CSV table of C-alpha atoms and ligand atoms in Angstrom, one decimal:
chain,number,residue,atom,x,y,z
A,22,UNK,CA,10.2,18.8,58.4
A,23,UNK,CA,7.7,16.2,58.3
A,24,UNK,CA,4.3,16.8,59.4
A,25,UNK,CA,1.8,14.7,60.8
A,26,UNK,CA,-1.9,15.7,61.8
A,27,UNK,CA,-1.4,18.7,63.4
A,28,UNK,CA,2.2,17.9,64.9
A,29,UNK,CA,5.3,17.6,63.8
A,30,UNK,CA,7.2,14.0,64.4
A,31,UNK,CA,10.2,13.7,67.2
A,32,UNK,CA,12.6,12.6,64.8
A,33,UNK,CA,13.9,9.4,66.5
A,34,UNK,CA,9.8,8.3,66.5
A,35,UNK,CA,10.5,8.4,62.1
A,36,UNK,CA,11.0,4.9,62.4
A,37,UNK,CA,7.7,4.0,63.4
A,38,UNK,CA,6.0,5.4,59.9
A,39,UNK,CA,5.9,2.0,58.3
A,40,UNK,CA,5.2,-0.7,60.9
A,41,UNK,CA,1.3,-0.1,61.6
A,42,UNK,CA,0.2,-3.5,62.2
A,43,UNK,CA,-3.3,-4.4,60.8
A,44,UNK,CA,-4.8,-6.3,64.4
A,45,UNK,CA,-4.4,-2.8,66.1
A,46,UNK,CA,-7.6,-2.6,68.7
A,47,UNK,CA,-8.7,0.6,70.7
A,48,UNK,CA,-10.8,0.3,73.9
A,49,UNK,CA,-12.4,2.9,75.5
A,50,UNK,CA,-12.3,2.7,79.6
A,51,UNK,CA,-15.2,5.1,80.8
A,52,UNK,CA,-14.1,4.4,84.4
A,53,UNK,CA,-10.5,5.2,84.0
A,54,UNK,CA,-11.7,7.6,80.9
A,55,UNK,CA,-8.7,6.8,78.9
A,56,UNK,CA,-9.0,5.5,75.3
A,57,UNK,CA,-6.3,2.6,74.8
A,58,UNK,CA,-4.7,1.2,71.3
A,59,UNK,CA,-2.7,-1.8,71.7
A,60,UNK,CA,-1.5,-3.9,68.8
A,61,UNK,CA,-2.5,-7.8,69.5
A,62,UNK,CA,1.1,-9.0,68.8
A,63,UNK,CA,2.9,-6.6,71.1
A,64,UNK,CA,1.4,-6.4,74.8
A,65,UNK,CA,4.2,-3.7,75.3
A,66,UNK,CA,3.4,-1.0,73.4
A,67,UNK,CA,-0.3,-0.1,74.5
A,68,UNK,CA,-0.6,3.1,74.1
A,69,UNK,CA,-2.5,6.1,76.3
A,70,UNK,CA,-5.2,8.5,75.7
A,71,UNK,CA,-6.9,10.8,78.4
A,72,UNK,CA,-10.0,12.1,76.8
A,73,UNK,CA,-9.2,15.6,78.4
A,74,UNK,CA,-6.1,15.2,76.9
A,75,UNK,CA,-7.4,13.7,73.3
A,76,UNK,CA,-10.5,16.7,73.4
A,77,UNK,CA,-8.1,19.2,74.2
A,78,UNK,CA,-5.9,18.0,70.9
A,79,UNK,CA,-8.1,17.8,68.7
A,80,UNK,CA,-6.5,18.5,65.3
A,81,UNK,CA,-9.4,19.6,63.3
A,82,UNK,CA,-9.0,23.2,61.8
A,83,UNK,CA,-12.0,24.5,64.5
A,84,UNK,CA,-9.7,23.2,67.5
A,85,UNK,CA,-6.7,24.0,65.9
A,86,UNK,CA,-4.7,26.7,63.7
A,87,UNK,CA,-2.7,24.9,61.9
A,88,UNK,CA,-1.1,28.3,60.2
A,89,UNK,CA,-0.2,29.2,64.0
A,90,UNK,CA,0.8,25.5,65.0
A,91,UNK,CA,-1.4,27.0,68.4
A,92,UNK,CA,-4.5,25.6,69.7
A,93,UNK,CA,-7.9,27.4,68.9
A,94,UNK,CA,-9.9,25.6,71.2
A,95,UNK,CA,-11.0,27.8,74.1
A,96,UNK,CA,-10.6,27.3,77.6
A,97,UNK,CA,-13.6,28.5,78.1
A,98,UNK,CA,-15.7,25.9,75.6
A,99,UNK,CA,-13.4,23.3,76.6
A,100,UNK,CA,-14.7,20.6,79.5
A,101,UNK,CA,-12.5,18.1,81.2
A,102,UNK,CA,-15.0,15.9,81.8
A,103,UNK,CA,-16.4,15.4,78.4
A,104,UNK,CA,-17.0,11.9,77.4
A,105,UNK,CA,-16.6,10.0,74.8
A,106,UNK,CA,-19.6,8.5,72.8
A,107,UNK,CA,-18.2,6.4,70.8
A,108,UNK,CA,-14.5,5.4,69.2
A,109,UNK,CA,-13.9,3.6,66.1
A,110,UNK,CA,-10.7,2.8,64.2
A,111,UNK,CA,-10.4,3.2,60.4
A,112,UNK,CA,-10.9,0.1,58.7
A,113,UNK,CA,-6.6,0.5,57.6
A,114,UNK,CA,-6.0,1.2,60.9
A,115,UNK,CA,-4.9,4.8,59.8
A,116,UNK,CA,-7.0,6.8,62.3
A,117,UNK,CA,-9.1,7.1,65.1
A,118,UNK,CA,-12.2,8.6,65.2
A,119,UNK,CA,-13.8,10.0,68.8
A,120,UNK,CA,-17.5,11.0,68.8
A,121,UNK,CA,-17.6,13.5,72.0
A,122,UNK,CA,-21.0,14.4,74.2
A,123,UNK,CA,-20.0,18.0,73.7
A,124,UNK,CA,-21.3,17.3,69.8
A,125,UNK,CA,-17.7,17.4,68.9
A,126,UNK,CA,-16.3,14.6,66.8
A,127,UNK,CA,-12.6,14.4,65.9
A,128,UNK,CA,-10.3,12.5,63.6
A,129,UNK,CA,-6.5,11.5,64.8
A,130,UNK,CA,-4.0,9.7,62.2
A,131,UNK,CA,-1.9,7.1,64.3
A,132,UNK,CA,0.8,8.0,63.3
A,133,UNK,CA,0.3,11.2,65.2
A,134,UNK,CA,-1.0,9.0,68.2
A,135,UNK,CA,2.4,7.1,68.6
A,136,UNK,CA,4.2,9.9,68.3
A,137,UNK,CA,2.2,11.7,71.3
A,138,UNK,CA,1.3,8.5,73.6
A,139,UNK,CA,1.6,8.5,76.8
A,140,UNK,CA,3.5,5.8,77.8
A,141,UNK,CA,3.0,2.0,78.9
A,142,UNK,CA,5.3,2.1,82.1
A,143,UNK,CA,3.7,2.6,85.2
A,144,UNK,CA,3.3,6.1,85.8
A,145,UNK,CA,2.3,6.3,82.0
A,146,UNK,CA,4.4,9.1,81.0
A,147,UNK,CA,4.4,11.5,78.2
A,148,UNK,CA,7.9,12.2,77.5
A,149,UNK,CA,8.4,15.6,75.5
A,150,UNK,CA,11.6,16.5,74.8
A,151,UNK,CA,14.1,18.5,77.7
A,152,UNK,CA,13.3,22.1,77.1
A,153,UNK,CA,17.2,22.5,77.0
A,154,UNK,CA,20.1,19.9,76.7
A,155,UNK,CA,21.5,18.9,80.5
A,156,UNK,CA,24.8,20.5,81.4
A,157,UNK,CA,27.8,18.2,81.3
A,158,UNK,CA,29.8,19.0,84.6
A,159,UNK,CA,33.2,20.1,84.7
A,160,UNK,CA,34.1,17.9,87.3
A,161,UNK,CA,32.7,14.7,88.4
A,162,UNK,CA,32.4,14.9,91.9
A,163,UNK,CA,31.9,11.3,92.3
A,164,UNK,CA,35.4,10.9,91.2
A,165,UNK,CA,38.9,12.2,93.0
A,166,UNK,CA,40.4,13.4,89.4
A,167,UNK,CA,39.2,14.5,86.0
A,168,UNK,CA,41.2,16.0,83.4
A,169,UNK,CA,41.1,19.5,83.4
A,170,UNK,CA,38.4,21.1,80.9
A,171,UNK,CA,39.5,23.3,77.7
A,172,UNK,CA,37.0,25.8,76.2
A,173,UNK,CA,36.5,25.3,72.8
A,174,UNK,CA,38.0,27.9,70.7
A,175,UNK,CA,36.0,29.2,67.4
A,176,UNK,CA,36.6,31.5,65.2
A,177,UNK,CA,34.5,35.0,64.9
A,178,UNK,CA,34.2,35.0,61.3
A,179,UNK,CA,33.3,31.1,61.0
A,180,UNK,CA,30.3,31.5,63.6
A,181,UNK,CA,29.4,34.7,61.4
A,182,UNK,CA,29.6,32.9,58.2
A,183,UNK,CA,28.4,29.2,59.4
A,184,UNK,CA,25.4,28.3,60.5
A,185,UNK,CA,26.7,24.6,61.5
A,186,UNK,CA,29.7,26.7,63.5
A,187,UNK,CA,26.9,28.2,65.1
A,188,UNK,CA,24.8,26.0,66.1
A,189,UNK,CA,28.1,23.7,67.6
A,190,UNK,CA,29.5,26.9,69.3
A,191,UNK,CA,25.7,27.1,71.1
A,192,UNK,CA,25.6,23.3,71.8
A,193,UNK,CA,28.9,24.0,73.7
A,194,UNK,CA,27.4,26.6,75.9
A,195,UNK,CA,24.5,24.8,76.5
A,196,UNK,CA,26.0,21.9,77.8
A,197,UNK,CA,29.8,23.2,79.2
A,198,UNK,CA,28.6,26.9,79.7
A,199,UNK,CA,31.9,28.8,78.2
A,200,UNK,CA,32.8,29.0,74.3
A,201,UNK,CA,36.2,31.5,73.3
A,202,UNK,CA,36.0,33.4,70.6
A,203,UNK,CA,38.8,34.5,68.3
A,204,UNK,CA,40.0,37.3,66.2
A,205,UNK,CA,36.7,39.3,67.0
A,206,UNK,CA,38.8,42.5,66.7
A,207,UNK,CA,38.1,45.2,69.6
A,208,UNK,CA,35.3,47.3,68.1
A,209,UNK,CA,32.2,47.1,70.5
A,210,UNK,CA,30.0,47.0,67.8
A,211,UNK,CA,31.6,43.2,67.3
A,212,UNK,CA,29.6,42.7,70.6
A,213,UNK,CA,26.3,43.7,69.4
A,214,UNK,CA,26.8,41.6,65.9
A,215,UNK,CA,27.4,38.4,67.7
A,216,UNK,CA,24.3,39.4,69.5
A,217,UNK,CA,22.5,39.6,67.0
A,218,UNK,CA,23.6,36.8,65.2
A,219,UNK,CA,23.0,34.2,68.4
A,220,UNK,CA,19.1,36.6,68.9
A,221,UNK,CA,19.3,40.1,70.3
A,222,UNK,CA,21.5,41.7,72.8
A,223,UNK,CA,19.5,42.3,75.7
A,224,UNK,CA,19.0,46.2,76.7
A,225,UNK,CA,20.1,46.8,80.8
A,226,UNK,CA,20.5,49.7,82.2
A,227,UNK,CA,23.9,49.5,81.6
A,228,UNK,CA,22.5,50.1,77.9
A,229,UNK,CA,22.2,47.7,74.9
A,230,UNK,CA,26.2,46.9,75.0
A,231,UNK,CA,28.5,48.3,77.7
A,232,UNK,CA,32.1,49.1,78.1
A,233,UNK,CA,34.4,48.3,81.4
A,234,UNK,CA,37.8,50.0,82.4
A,235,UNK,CA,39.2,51.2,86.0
A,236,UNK,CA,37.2,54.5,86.9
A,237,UNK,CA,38.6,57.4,89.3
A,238,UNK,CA,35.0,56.8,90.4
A,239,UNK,CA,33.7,52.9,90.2
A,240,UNK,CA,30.0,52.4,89.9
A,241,UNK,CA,30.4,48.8,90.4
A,242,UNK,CA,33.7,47.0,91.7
A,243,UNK,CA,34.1,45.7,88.0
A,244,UNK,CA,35.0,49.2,87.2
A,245,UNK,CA,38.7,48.9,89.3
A,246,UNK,CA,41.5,47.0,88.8
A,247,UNK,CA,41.3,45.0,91.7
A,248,UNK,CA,41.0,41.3,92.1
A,249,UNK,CA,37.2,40.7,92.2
A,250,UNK,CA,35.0,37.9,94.0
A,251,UNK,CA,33.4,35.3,91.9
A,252,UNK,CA,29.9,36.4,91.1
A,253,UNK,CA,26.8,35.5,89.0
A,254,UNK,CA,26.3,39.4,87.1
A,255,UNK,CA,22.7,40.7,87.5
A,256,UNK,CA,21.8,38.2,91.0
A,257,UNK,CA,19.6,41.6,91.6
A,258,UNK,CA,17.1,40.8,88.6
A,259,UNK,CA,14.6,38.2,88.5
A,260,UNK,CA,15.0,37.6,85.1
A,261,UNK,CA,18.6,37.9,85.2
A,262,UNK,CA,20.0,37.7,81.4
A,263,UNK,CA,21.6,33.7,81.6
A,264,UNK,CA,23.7,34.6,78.7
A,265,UNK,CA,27.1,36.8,78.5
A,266,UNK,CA,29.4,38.1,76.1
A,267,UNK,CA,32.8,39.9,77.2
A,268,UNK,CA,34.9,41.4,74.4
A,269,UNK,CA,38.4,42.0,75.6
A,270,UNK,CA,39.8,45.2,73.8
A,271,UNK,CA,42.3,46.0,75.4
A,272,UNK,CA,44.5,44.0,77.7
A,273,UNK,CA,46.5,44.6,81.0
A,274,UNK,CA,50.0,44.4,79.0
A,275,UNK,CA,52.4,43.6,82.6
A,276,UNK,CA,51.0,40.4,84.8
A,277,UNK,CA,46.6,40.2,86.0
A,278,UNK,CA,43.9,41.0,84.1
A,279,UNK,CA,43.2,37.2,83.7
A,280,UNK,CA,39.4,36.0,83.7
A,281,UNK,CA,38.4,33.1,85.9
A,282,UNK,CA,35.6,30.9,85.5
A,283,UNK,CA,33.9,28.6,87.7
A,284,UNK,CA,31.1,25.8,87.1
A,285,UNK,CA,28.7,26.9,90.0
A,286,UNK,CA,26.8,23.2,88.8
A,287,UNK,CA,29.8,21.1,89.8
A,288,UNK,CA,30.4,23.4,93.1
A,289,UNK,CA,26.9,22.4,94.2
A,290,UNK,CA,27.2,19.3,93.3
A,291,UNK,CA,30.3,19.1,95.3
A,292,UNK,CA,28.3,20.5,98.7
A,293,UNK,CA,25.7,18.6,97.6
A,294,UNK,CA,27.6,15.6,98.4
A,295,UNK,CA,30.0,16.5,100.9
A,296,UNK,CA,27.6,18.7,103.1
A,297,UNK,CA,24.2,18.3,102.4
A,298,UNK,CA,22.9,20.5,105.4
A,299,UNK,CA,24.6,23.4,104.2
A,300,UNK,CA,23.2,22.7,100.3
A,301,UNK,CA,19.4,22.6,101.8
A,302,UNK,CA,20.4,26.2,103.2
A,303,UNK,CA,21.7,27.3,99.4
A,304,UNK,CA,19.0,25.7,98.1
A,305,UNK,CA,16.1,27.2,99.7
A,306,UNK,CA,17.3,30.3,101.5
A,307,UNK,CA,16.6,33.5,100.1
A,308,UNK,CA,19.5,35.7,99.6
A,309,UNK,CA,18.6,39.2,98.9
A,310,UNK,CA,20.4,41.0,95.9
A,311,UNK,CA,20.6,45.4,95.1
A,312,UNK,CA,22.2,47.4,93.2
A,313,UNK,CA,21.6,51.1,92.8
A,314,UNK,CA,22.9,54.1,91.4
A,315,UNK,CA,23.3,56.4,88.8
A,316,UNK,CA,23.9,56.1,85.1
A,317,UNK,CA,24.2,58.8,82.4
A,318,UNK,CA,20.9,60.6,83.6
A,319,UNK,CA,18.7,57.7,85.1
A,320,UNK,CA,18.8,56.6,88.5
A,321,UNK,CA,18.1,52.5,89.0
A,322,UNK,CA,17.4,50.7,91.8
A,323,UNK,CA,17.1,47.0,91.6
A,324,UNK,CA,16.0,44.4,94.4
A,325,UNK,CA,15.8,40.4,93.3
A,326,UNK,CA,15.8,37.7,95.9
A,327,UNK,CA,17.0,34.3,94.6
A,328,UNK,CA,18.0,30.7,96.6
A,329,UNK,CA,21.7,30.9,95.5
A,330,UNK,CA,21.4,27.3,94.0
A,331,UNK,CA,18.0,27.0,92.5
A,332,UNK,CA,16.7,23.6,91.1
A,333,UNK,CA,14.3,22.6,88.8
A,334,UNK,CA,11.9,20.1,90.2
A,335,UNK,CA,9.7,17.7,88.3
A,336,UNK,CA,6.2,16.4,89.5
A,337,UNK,CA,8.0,13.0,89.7
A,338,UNK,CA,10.6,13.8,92.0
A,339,UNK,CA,13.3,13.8,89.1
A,340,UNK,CA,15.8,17.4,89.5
A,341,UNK,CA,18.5,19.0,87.9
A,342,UNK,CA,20.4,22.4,88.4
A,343,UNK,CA,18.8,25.5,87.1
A,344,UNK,CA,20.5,28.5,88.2
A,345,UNK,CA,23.2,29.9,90.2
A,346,UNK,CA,23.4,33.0,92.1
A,347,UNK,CA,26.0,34.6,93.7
A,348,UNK,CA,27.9,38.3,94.0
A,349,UNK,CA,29.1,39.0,97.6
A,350,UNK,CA,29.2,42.8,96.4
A,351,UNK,CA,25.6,43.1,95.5
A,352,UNK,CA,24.1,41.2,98.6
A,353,UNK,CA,21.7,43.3,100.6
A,354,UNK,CA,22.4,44.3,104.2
A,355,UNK,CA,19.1,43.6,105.0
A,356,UNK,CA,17.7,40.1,104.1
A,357,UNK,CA,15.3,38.2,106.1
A,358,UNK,CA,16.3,35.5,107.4
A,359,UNK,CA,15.3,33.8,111.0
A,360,UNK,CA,18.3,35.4,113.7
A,361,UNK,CA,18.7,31.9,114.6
A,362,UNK,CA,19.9,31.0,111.1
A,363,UNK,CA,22.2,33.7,110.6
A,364,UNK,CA,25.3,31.6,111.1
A,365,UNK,CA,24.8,28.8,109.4
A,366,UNK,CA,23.5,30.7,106.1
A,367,UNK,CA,26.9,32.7,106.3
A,368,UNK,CA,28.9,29.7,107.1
A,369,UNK,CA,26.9,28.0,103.7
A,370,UNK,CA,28.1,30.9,101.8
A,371,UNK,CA,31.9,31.0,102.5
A,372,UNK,CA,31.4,26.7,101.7
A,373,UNK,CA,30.0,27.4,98.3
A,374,UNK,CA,32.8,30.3,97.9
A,375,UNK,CA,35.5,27.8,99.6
A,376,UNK,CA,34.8,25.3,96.0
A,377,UNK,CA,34.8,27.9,93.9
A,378,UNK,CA,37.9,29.2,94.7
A,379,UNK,CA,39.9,26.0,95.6
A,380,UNK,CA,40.0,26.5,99.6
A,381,UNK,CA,37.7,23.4,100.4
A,382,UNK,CA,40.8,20.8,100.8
A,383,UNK,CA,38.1,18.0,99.7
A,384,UNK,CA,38.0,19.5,96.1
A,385,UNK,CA,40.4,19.5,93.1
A,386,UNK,CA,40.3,23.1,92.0
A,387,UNK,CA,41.3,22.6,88.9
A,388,UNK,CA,38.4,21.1,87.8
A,389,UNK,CA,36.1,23.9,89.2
A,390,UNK,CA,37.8,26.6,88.1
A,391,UNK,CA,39.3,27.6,85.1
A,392,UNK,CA,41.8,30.8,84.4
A,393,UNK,CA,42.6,32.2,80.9
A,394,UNK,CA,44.1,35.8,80.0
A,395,UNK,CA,42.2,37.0,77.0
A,396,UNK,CA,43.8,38.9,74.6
A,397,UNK,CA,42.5,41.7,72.6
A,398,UNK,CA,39.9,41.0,70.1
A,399,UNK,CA,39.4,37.5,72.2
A,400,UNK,CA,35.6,36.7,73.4
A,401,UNK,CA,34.5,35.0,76.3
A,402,UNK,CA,30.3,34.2,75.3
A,403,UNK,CA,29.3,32.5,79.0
A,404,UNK,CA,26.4,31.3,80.9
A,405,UNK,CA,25.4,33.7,83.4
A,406,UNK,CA,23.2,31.5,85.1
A,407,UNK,CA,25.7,28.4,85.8
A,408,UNK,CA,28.9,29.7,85.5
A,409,UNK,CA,30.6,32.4,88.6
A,410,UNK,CA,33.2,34.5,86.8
A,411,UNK,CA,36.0,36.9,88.2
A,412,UNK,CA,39.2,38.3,86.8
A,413,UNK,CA,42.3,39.0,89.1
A,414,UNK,CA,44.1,42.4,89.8
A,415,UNK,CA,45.9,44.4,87.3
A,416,UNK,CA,47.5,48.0,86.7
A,417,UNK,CA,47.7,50.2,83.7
A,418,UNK,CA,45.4,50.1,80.9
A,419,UNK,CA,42.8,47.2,80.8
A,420,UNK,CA,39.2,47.2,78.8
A,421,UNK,CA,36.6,45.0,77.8
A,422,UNK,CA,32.7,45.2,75.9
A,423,UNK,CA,29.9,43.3,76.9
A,424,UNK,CA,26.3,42.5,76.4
A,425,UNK,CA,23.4,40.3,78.2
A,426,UNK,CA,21.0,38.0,76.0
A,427,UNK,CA,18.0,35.6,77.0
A,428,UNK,CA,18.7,31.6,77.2
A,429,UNK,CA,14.9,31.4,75.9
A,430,UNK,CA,16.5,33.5,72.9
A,431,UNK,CA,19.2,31.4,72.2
A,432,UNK,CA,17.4,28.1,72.8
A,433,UNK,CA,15.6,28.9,70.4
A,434,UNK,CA,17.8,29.7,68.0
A,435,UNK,CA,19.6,26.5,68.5
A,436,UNK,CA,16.2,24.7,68.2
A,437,UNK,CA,15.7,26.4,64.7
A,438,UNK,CA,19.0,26.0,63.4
A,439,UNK,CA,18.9,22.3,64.4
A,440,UNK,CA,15.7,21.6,62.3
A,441,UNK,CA,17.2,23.8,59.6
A,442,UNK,CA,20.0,21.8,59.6
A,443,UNK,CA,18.3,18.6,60.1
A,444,UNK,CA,19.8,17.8,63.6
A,445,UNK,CA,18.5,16.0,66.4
A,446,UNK,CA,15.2,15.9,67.0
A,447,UNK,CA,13.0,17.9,65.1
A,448,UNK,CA,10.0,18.8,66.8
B,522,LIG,C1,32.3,42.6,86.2
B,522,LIG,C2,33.3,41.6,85.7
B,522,LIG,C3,35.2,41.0,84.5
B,522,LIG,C4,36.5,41.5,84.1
B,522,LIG,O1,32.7,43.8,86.2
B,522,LIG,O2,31.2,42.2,86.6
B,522,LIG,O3,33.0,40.5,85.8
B,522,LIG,O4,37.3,40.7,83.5
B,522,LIG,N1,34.4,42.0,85.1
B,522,LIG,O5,36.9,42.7,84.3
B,523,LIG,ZN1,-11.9,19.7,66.8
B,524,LIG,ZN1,30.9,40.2,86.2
């Protein structure tokens, strides 16, 4: 990867490397207190400094540990308001050097400065990379039909053997939320490999991995063989594993026992559009999730309250979907919401549930919802946080694995394996 200063360069900014123009002025604007480098032939691409900003990375080895790629500069000797004495350029143009009224003085290479700028537009922007790649609907609710969606399929030992598989089989549940996985065979311990191979399976107090058949005594409806309700697993945890991984071992043989999936992103999107009182209720109201019991010798008792859409929200306004959560089985009898809107929260719900499941005559199920009977040794790896699951009824024999891991986990494993690999941007 290459390194400049301190920082390592967003790969599409590569291209900037050899065009440092000679006439390249900086100003300093005490007023403002922003330090600015334009280039006299391009009025365009002036570039943004905030001292704070520039003080606060500063690459020299006192400010900065280069070993831990972490700043060393302490809050605590850092001030906002320092000033700048004086600013020069290099007589190449390589660098800038500040002089600071802490006593401080510091050295930045422009390359480093273009790839860090804040922008030129008017709100001046610094634009660091999405922490994660947007999701790509399953349907486009703008539109009255859309092909219906297949999962990819991959093969078990190809993600084992390949990193490239890998990282393409993560890209796909990043941005569609569902990946099948084949010829896994039925041992659980399968589970716990491909968790370890995407980071670490994440320990629950249904244990490290967990096994699912009918019970004489269910400790969760999962553990029937009755149709179940669409559901988010884990609403009642605030930080709910977003990832899933459900190893069919054994299948229903006669009819049921299939797995639905839903995109809770397009569903919202759908109310989003179509009711938009109703999505300010899923959007902000509290729903209160529990589930308690017993297992093996430890009692649990978990409590989480989430908005059943939740939405990331910039500082400038700009959104996007975050998470999803939903299980009619685990909502709490007691929640505390104003009597007066009662109704309307439970008529939001069934509207949310009415797009999941096909009932809301305005949407094209098919493109919500997808069904698929998974065979032994098949794998369903999912997005817990986006995606509402289910399976329908069945009789006789019917079992599956499963384990939880962290999206931060496998983000970051994506991350890595894209710079190992030399994919997108590498910062
Ligand atoms: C569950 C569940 C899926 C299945 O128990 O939470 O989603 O296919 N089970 O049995
Ligand atoms: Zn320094
Ligand atoms: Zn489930």
């Amino acid at each position: 990867m290459l390194r400049f200063g301190h920082m390592a360069l967003p790969g599409p900014l590569k291209r900037f490397f050899c065009s440092i123009a000679n006439a390249t002025t900086v100003l300093l604007n005490p007023t403002e207190r922003v330090i600015t480098i334009k280039n006299a032939t391009n009025e365009d691409k002036k570039m943004h400094f905030p001292l704070a900003w520039l003080r606060d990375n500063c690459p020299c080895p006192v400010c900065y540990s280069a070993s831990s790629e972490l700043r060393n500069l302490k809050m605590m000797d850092f001030c906002p308001r320092v000033n700048a004495v004086s600013v020069q350029m290099s007589e190449q143009s390589e660098s800038m050097t500040v002089s600071w009224d802490d006593g401080h003085s510091s050295s930045y290479r422009l390359e480093w400065l273009r790839a860090v700028a804040f922008g030129a537009d008017t709100a001046g922007r610094q634009r660091p990379p999405l922490t994660r790649n947007r999701p790509v609907l399953w349907c486009d609710a703008s539109k009255a039909t859309a092909p219906i969606w297949q999962p990819k399929k991959v093969r078990f030992e190809h993600i084992m053997k390949s990193d490239a598989e890998l990282l393409l089989t993560l890209l796909e549940l990043e941005e569609r939320g569902l990946v099948l996985i084949e010829d896994c065979g039925v041992d659980s311990e399968v589970v716990k490999n491909i968790c370890k191979r995407l980071s670490f399976p994440r320990t629950t107090h249904y244990g490290e991995t967990f096994e699912m058949r009918a019970e004489a005594k269910p400790r969760n409806l999962g553990y029937t063989s009755d149709r179940l309700d669409f559901h988010t697993d884990l609403p009642y945890m605030h930080e709910q594993p977003g990832v899933q991984a459900l190893l069919c071992q054994v299948q229903a043989s006669g009819p049921g026992g299939d797995s639905l999936f839903a995109d809770g992103f397009s569903a919202a999107e759908h109310i989003r559009r179509s009711r938009p009182d109703l999505f300010r209720l899923l959007t902000t109201v509290p729903v209160r999730f529990r589930d308690r019991g017993q297992l093996a010798d430890r009692r649990f008792d978990l409590v989480a309250t989430h908005a059943t859409i939740e939405l990331d929200c910039q500082p400038d306004g700009e959104w996007c979907y975050r998470r999803v959560h939903f299980s009619n089985q685990q909502r709490d009898l007691l929640q505390a919401w104003p009597l007066a809107d009662v109704q309307l929260i439970y008529d939001a719900l069934k509207a949310f549930n009415d797009v999941i499941e096909g009932r809301d005559i305005s949407s094209d199920s098919s493109k919500v919802q997808l069904q698929v009977k998974l065979r032994s040794g098949e794998m369903a790896l999912f997005d817990n946080s986006r995606l509402l699951h289910s399976r329908t009824g069945f009789s006789g024999e019917r079992q599956l694995a499963g384990a939880y891991l962290l999206w931060d986990e496998v983000l970051s494993r994506r991350r890595t394996l894209e710079s190992q690999l030399q994919i997108g941007r590498q910062d």
